[in-house]
PDB file of C-alpha atoms and ligand atoms in Angstrom:
ATOM      1  CA  UNK A 178     176.283  32.973  54.486  1.00 84.00           C
ATOM      2  CA  UNK A 179     174.040  33.439  51.616  1.00 93.00           C
ATOM      3  CA  UNK A 180     172.076  36.948  52.012  1.00 95.00           C
ATOM      4  CA  UNK A 181     168.681  37.196  52.970  1.00 97.00           C
ATOM      5  CA  UNK A 182     167.113  40.454  52.200  1.00 97.00           C
ATOM      6  CA  UNK A 183     163.602  42.116  52.476  1.00 98.00           C
ATOM      7  CA  UNK A 184     162.658  44.892  50.097  1.00 97.00           C
ATOM      8  CA  UNK A 185     159.967  47.282  51.118  1.00 97.00           C
ATOM      9  CA  UNK A 186     158.580  50.462  49.727  1.00 95.00           C
ATOM     10  CA  UNK A 187     155.094  51.640  48.781  1.00 94.00           C
ATOM     11  CA  UNK A 188     153.369  50.407  45.647  1.00 90.00           C
ATOM     12  CA  UNK A 189     155.117  52.184  42.681  1.00 91.00           C
ATOM     13  CA  UNK A 190     158.352  52.907  44.545  1.00 95.00           C
ATOM     14  CA  UNK A 191     160.311  50.626  41.979  1.00 93.00           C
ATOM     15  CA  UNK A 192     160.925  47.547  44.180  1.00 94.00           C
ATOM     16  CA  UNK A 193     160.451  45.441  41.033  1.00 92.00           C
ATOM     17  CA  UNK A 194     163.182  47.296  39.012  1.00 93.00           C
ATOM     18  CA  UNK A 195     165.421  47.117  41.738  1.00 96.00           C
ATOM     19  CA  UNK A 196     165.034  43.355  42.537  1.00 95.00           C
ATOM     20  CA  UNK A 197     165.750  42.612  38.954  1.00 95.00           C
ATOM     21  CA  UNK A 198     168.869  44.328  39.114  1.00 96.00           C
ATOM     22  CA  UNK A 199     169.794  42.730  42.294  1.00 94.00           C
ATOM     23  CA  UNK A 200     169.081  39.187  41.191  1.00 95.00           C
ATOM     24  CA  UNK A 201     171.016  39.756  37.752  1.00 95.00           C
ATOM     25  CA  UNK A 202     174.013  41.226  39.997  1.00 93.00           C
ATOM     26  CA  UNK A 203     174.205  38.691  42.846  1.00 91.00           C
ATOM     27  CA  UNK A 204     172.159  35.876  41.539  1.00 94.00           C
ATOM     28  CA  UNK A 205     169.875  35.867  44.763  1.00 96.00           C
ATOM     29  CA  UNK A 206     166.452  34.077  44.268  1.00 97.00           C
ATOM     30  CA  UNK A 207     163.606  36.601  43.728  1.00 97.00           C
ATOM     31  CA  UNK A 208     160.450  35.941  45.606  1.00 97.00           C
ATOM     32  CA  UNK A 209     157.673  38.090  44.711  1.00 97.00           C
ATOM     33  CA  UNK A 210     154.454  37.063  46.506  1.00 97.00           C
ATOM     34  CA  UNK A 211     152.582  39.199  44.230  1.00 94.00           C
ATOM     35  CA  UNK A 212     154.011  37.259  40.997  1.00 95.00           C
ATOM     36  CA  UNK A 213     153.421  34.107  42.948  1.00 97.00           C
ATOM     37  CA  UNK A 214     149.605  35.016  43.440  1.00 97.00           C
ATOM     38  CA  UNK A 215     149.161  36.337  39.903  1.00 95.00           C
ATOM     39  CA  UNK A 216     150.703  33.003  38.533  1.00 97.00           C
ATOM     40  CA  UNK A 217     148.066  31.203  40.839  1.00 97.00           C
ATOM     41  CA  UNK A 218     145.300  33.335  39.397  1.00 96.00           C
ATOM     42  CA  UNK A 219     146.505  32.656  35.855  1.00 97.00           C
ATOM     43  CA  UNK A 220     146.409  29.010  36.428  1.00 98.00           C
ATOM     44  CA  UNK A 221     143.309  28.854  38.079  1.00 97.00           C
ATOM     45  CA  UNK A 222     144.535  27.082  41.181  1.00 96.00           C
ATOM     46  CA  UNK A 223     142.244  26.933  44.435  1.00 94.00           C
ATOM     47  CA  UNK A 224     144.723  29.648  45.863  1.00 94.00           C
ATOM     48  CA  UNK A 225     144.109  31.704  42.611  1.00 96.00           C
ATOM     49  CA  UNK A 226     140.347  31.581  42.972  1.00 95.00           C
ATOM     50  CA  UNK A 227     140.598  32.926  46.668  1.00 93.00           C
ATOM     51  CA  UNK A 228     143.084  35.438  45.945  1.00 95.00           C
ATOM     52  CA  UNK A 229     141.724  37.030  42.677  1.00 95.00           C
ATOM     53  CA  UNK A 230     138.736  39.253  44.214  1.00 92.00           C
ATOM     54  CA  UNK A 231     140.946  40.179  47.140  1.00 94.00           C
ATOM     55  CA  UNK A 232     143.806  41.377  44.886  1.00 91.00           C
ATOM     56  CA  UNK A 233     141.699  43.261  42.512  1.00 88.00           C
ATOM     57  CA  UNK A 234     139.832  45.165  45.375  1.00 86.00           C
ATOM     58  CA  UNK A 235     143.295  46.297  46.603  1.00 84.00           C
ATOM     59  CA  UNK A 236     143.032  44.139  49.896  1.00 89.00           C
ATOM     60  CA  UNK A 237     145.315  41.739  51.353  1.00 93.00           C
ATOM     61  CA  UNK A 238     145.295  37.861  51.190  1.00 96.00           C
ATOM     62  CA  UNK A 239     145.180  36.505  54.755  1.00 97.00           C
ATOM     63  CA  UNK A 240     148.433  36.189  56.885  1.00 97.00           C
ATOM     64  CA  UNK A 241     147.788  32.363  57.124  1.00 97.00           C
ATOM     65  CA  UNK A 242     147.597  31.617  53.448  1.00 96.00           C
ATOM     66  CA  UNK A 243     150.667  33.978  52.869  1.00 97.00           C
ATOM     67  CA  UNK A 244     152.849  32.512  55.625  1.00 97.00           C
ATOM     68  CA  UNK A 245     152.019  28.971  54.309  1.00 96.00           C
ATOM     69  CA  UNK A 246     153.127  29.957  50.669  1.00 97.00           C
ATOM     70  CA  UNK A 247     156.260  31.629  51.986  1.00 98.00           C
ATOM     71  CA  UNK A 248     157.296  29.020  54.358  1.00 97.00           C
ATOM     72  CA  UNK A 249     157.191  26.405  51.490  1.00 97.00           C
ATOM     73  CA  UNK A 250     159.129  28.285  49.188  1.00 98.00           C
ATOM     74  CA  UNK A 251     161.894  29.468  51.672  1.00 98.00           C
ATOM     75  CA  UNK A 252     162.441  25.658  52.224  1.00 97.00           C
ATOM     76  CA  UNK A 253     163.643  24.975  48.864  1.00 98.00           C
ATOM     77  CA  UNK A 254     167.241  24.589  48.215  1.00 97.00           C
ATOM     78  CA  UNK A 255     167.729  26.949  45.624  1.00 97.00           C
ATOM     79  CA  UNK A 256     167.178  29.633  48.480  1.00 97.00           C
ATOM     80  CA  UNK A 257     169.636  27.982  51.141  1.00 96.00           C
ATOM     81  CA  UNK A 258     172.158  27.926  48.522  1.00 96.00           C
ATOM     82  CA  UNK A 259     171.735  31.242  46.929  1.00 96.00           C
ATOM     83  CA  UNK A 260     170.059  33.534  49.389  1.00 97.00           C
ATOM     84  CA  UNK A 261     166.449  35.131  48.939  1.00 98.00           C
ATOM     85  CA  UNK A 262     165.358  38.591  48.164  1.00 98.00           C
ATOM     86  CA  UNK A 263     161.839  39.007  49.537  1.00 98.00           C
ATOM     87  CA  UNK A 264     159.582  41.298  47.677  1.00 97.00           C
ATOM     88  CA  UNK A 265     155.877  41.822  48.859  1.00 96.00           C
ATOM     89  CA  UNK A 266     156.560  39.755  51.968  1.00 98.00           C
ATOM     90  CA  UNK A 267     156.311  40.490  54.881  1.00 98.00           C
ATOM     91  CA  UNK A 268     153.603  42.843  54.539  1.00 96.00           C
ATOM     92  CA  UNK A 269     152.063  42.835  58.146  1.00 96.00           C
ATOM     93  CA  UNK A 270     153.637  42.358  61.695  1.00 97.00           C
ATOM     94  CA  UNK A 271     152.173  38.824  61.926  1.00 98.00           C
ATOM     95  CA  UNK A 272     154.005  38.048  58.571  1.00 98.00           C
ATOM     96  CA  UNK A 273     157.284  39.711  59.993  1.00 98.00           C
ATOM     97  CA  UNK A 274     156.861  37.512  63.077  1.00 98.00           C
ATOM     98  CA  UNK A 275     156.445  34.306  60.897  1.00 98.00           C
ATOM     99  CA  UNK A 276     159.401  35.080  59.045  1.00 98.00           C
ATOM    100  CA  UNK A 277     161.657  35.753  62.099  1.00 98.00           C
ATOM    101  CA  UNK A 278     160.519  32.325  63.275  1.00 98.00           C
ATOM    102  CA  UNK A 279     161.201  30.413  59.809  1.00 98.00           C
ATOM    103  CA  UNK A 280     164.717  32.119  59.794  1.00 98.00           C
ATOM    104  CA  UNK A 281     165.463  31.188  63.535  1.00 98.00           C
ATOM    105  CA  UNK A 282     164.157  27.452  62.742  1.00 97.00           C
ATOM    106  CA  UNK A 283     166.349  27.547  59.694  1.00 97.00           C
ATOM    107  CA  UNK A 284     169.338  28.781  61.736  1.00 97.00           C
ATOM    108  CA  UNK A 285     169.923  31.700  59.340  1.00 97.00           C
ATOM    109  CA  UNK A 286     169.792  35.397  59.893  1.00 96.00           C
ATOM    110  CA  UNK A 287     168.119  38.261  58.246  1.00 98.00           C
ATOM    111  CA  UNK A 288     170.814  40.173  56.168  1.00 97.00           C
ATOM    112  CA  UNK A 289     169.148  43.664  55.736  1.00 97.00           C
ATOM    113  CA  UNK A 290     165.839  45.254  55.122  1.00 98.00           C
ATOM    114  CA  UNK A 291     165.954  47.834  52.256  1.00 97.00           C
ATOM    115  CA  UNK A 292     163.110  50.525  52.209  1.00 97.00           C
ATOM    116  CA  UNK A 293     162.898  52.380  48.780  1.00 97.00           C
ATOM    117  CA  UNK A 294     161.431  55.532  49.993  1.00 97.00           C
ATOM    118  CA  UNK A 295     159.207  57.487  47.484  1.00 96.00           C
ATOM    119  CA  UNK A 296     156.518  59.901  48.571  1.00 94.00           C
ATOM    120  CA  UNK A 297     152.823  59.187  48.152  1.00 91.00           C
ATOM    121  CA  UNK A 298     151.955  61.840  45.590  1.00 91.00           C
ATOM    122  CA  UNK A 299     154.978  60.353  43.460  1.00 93.00           C
ATOM    123  CA  UNK A 300     154.033  56.793  43.702  1.00 93.00           C
ATOM    124  CA  UNK A 301     150.465  57.566  42.747  1.00 89.00           C
ATOM    125  CA  UNK A 302     151.450  59.200  39.894  1.00 89.00           C
ATOM    126  CA  UNK A 303     153.768  56.418  38.569  1.00 89.00           C
ATOM    127  CA  UNK A 304     151.017  53.750  39.224  1.00 88.00           C
ATOM    128  CA  UNK A 305     148.387  55.811  37.371  1.00 87.00           C
ATOM    129  CA  UNK A 306     150.751  55.854  34.373  1.00 89.00           C
ATOM    130  CA  UNK A 307     151.824  52.156  34.306  1.00 84.00           C
ATOM    131  CA  UNK A 308     148.290  51.150  33.715  1.00 78.00           C
ATOM    132  CA  UNK A 309     148.615  47.484  35.226  1.00 77.00           C
ATOM    133  CA  UNK A 310     145.120  45.571  34.969  1.00 79.00           C
ATOM    134  CA  UNK A 311     144.668  45.755  38.746  1.00 76.00           C
ATOM    135  CA  UNK A 312     145.695  49.532  38.720  1.00 81.00           C
ATOM    136  CA  UNK A 313     142.221  51.148  39.007  1.00 85.00           C
ATOM    137  CA  UNK A 314     142.200  54.448  41.067  1.00 86.00           C
ATOM    138  CA  UNK A 315     140.181  52.740  43.592  1.00 88.00           C
ATOM    139  CA  UNK A 316     142.481  49.618  44.084  1.00 87.00           C
ATOM    140  CA  UNK A 317     145.715  52.074  44.074  1.00 89.00           C
ATOM    141  CA  UNK A 318     144.079  53.988  46.877  1.00 90.00           C
ATOM    142  CA  UNK A 319     143.014  50.952  48.815  1.00 88.00           C
ATOM    143  CA  UNK A 320     146.536  49.457  48.373  1.00 89.00           C
ATOM    144  CA  UNK A 321     148.483  52.637  49.434  1.00 92.00           C
ATOM    145  CA  UNK A 322     146.304  52.839  52.537  1.00 92.00           C
ATOM    146  CA  UNK A 323     146.859  49.308  53.411  1.00 90.00           C
ATOM    147  CA  UNK A 324     150.583  50.064  53.032  1.00 92.00           C
ATOM    148  CA  UNK A 325     150.451  52.853  55.500  1.00 93.00           C
ATOM    149  CA  UNK A 326     148.111  50.991  58.020  1.00 94.00           C
ATOM    150  CA  UNK A 327     149.755  47.512  57.838  1.00 93.00           C
ATOM    151  CA  UNK A 328     153.167  47.632  56.177  1.00 93.00           C
ATOM    152  CA  UNK A 329     154.426  50.908  57.269  1.00 94.00           C
ATOM    153  CA  UNK A 330     154.881  49.649  60.951  1.00 95.00           C
ATOM    154  CA  UNK A 331     157.309  47.118  59.745  1.00 97.00           C
ATOM    155  CA  UNK A 332     159.835  49.975  59.199  1.00 97.00           C
ATOM    156  CA  UNK A 333     159.874  50.275  63.140  1.00 97.00           C
ATOM    157  CA  UNK A 334     159.875  46.602  63.674  1.00 98.00           C
ATOM    158  CA  UNK A 335     163.178  46.215  61.624  1.00 98.00           C
ATOM    159  CA  UNK A 336     164.791  49.408  62.659  1.00 98.00           C
ATOM    160  CA  UNK A 337     164.533  47.888  66.262  1.00 98.00           C
ATOM    161  CA  UNK A 338     166.365  45.140  65.118  1.00 97.00           C
ATOM    162  CA  UNK A 339     168.904  47.311  63.478  1.00 97.00           C
ATOM    163  CA  UNK A 340     168.357  45.814  59.999  1.00 97.00           C
ATOM    164  CA  UNK A 341     166.892  48.897  58.294  1.00 97.00           C
ATOM    165  CA  UNK A 342     168.207  50.638  55.622  1.00 97.00           C
ATOM    166  CA  UNK A 343     166.303  53.546  54.057  1.00 97.00           C
ATOM    167  CA  UNK A 344     167.168  54.528  50.365  1.00 96.00           C
ATOM    168  CA  UNK A 345     165.951  57.470  48.676  1.00 97.00           C
ATOM    169  CA  UNK A 346     164.019  56.186  45.781  1.00 97.00           C
ATOM    170  CA  UNK A 347     163.879  59.300  43.723  1.00 96.00           C
ATOM    171  CA  UNK A 348     165.984  59.417  40.547  1.00 95.00           C
ATOM    172  CA  UNK A 349     166.690  57.192  37.894  1.00 95.00           C
ATOM    173  CA  UNK A 350     167.065  53.415  37.783  1.00 96.00           C
ATOM    174  CA  UNK A 351     171.025  53.547  37.947  1.00 97.00           C
ATOM    175  CA  UNK A 352     170.923  56.252  40.543  1.00 97.00           C
ATOM    176  CA  UNK A 353     168.687  54.354  42.995  1.00 97.00           C
ATOM    177  CA  UNK A 354     170.333  50.819  42.246  1.00 97.00           C
ATOM    178  CA  UNK A 355     173.910  52.672  43.090  1.00 97.00           C
ATOM    179  CA  UNK A 356     172.295  53.592  46.463  1.00 97.00           C
ATOM    180  CA  UNK A 357     170.961  49.877  46.975  1.00 96.00           C
ATOM    181  CA  UNK A 358     174.355  48.577  46.244  1.00 95.00           C
ATOM    182  CA  UNK A 359     176.142  50.896  48.656  1.00 95.00           C
ATOM    183  CA  UNK A 360     173.738  50.214  51.467  1.00 93.00           C
ATOM    184  CA  UNK A 361     174.311  46.339  51.072  1.00 91.00           C
ATOM    185  CA  UNK A 362     177.615  45.997  50.408  1.00 81.00           C
ATOM    186  CA  UNK A 363     177.401  42.372  49.526  1.00 74.00           C
TER     187      UNK A 363
HETATM  188  P1  LIG B 500     151.710  45.915  44.721  1.00 75.54           P
HETATM  189  O1  LIG B 500     153.195  46.134  45.403  1.00 75.54           O
HETATM  190  O2  LIG B 500     151.395  46.999  43.721  1.00 75.54           O
HETATM  191  O3  LIG B 500     150.677  45.914  45.698  1.00 75.54           O
HETATM  192  P2  LIG B 500     152.319  42.951  44.661  1.00 75.54           P
HETATM  193  O4  LIG B 500     152.572  42.568  43.318  1.00 75.54           O
HETATM  194  O5  LIG B 500     153.374  43.052  45.688  1.00 75.54           O
HETATM  195  O6  LIG B 500     151.871  44.502  44.279  1.00 75.54           O
HETATM  196  O7  LIG B 500     151.014  42.335  45.134  1.00 75.54           O
HETATM  197  C1  LIG B 500     149.809  42.379  44.560  1.00 75.54           C
HETATM  198  C2  LIG B 500     148.543  41.852  45.554  1.00 75.54           C
HETATM  199  O8  LIG B 500     148.736  40.647  46.038  1.00 75.54           O
HETATM  200  C3  LIG B 500     148.527  42.827  46.745  1.00 75.54           C
HETATM  201  O9  LIG B 500     147.673  43.990  46.381  1.00 75.54           O
HETATM  202  C4  LIG B 500     147.768  41.716  47.620  1.00 75.54           C
HETATM  203  O10 LIG B 500     146.481  41.657  47.402  1.00 75.54           O
HETATM  204  C5  LIG B 500     148.407  40.482  47.343  1.00 75.54           C
HETATM  205  N1  LIG B 500     149.531  40.189  48.235  1.00 75.54           N
HETATM  206  C6  LIG B 500     150.959  40.191  47.853  1.00 75.54           C
HETATM  207  N2  LIG B 500     151.681  39.880  48.659  1.00 75.54           N
HETATM  208  C7  LIG B 500     150.933  39.580  49.843  1.00 75.54           C
HETATM  209  C8  LIG B 500     151.420  39.502  51.233  1.00 75.54           C
HETATM  210  N3  LIG B 500     152.296  39.413  51.677  1.00 75.54           N
HETATM  211  N4  LIG B 500     150.139  39.439  52.096  1.00 75.54           N
HETATM  212  C9  LIG B 500     148.929  39.741  51.876  1.00 75.54           C
HETATM  213  N5  LIG B 500     148.604  39.730  50.309  1.00 75.54           N
HETATM  214  C10 LIG B 500     149.652  39.887  49.458  1.00 75.54           C
END
């Protein structure tokens, strides 16, 4: 069956880089909710208008909106054929429960959840250095606080379901990718 993988990790942990490598290697479809929201902001859609202020303050877009966007995307045929790599979703327990229901309704199984583990001080430094538009110091701190409060509980959620693999995210791109590949064994 086509793989369905969730990638977790603090902002700045290197999720984007590892996702690009996985997609190139395995032909899985990359679904990044951050990219989807940024595209909506750039296009000036109704969703983009709602999301813009929330994103620049480092807050989270509502579960209701996110669940709708992702449910719609997961229904598309490229994903049923090639599998999916979810990046930025789920970010809350409500989103994780919704995703579980979507997969159950589709009759498919979650393959694995990979947590790229990088300590807080290291990710803060990395993000300050990359200088993306929404990477102000306040927004970074807010996003990391949100991660600990809302997303870190998902580690337990998936560990309980025997789906969680923790990868050491320190080291260069190749080293980390080798660990990811070893853990997935696709
Ligand atoms: P980062 O990992 O640096 O926070 P992302 O690109 O994943 O960046 O997301 C950027 C912003 O988009 C988030 O800070 C948040 O405001 C919003 N966002 C993305 N995915 C979700 C989600 N699943 N639930 C709520 N908000 C989201």
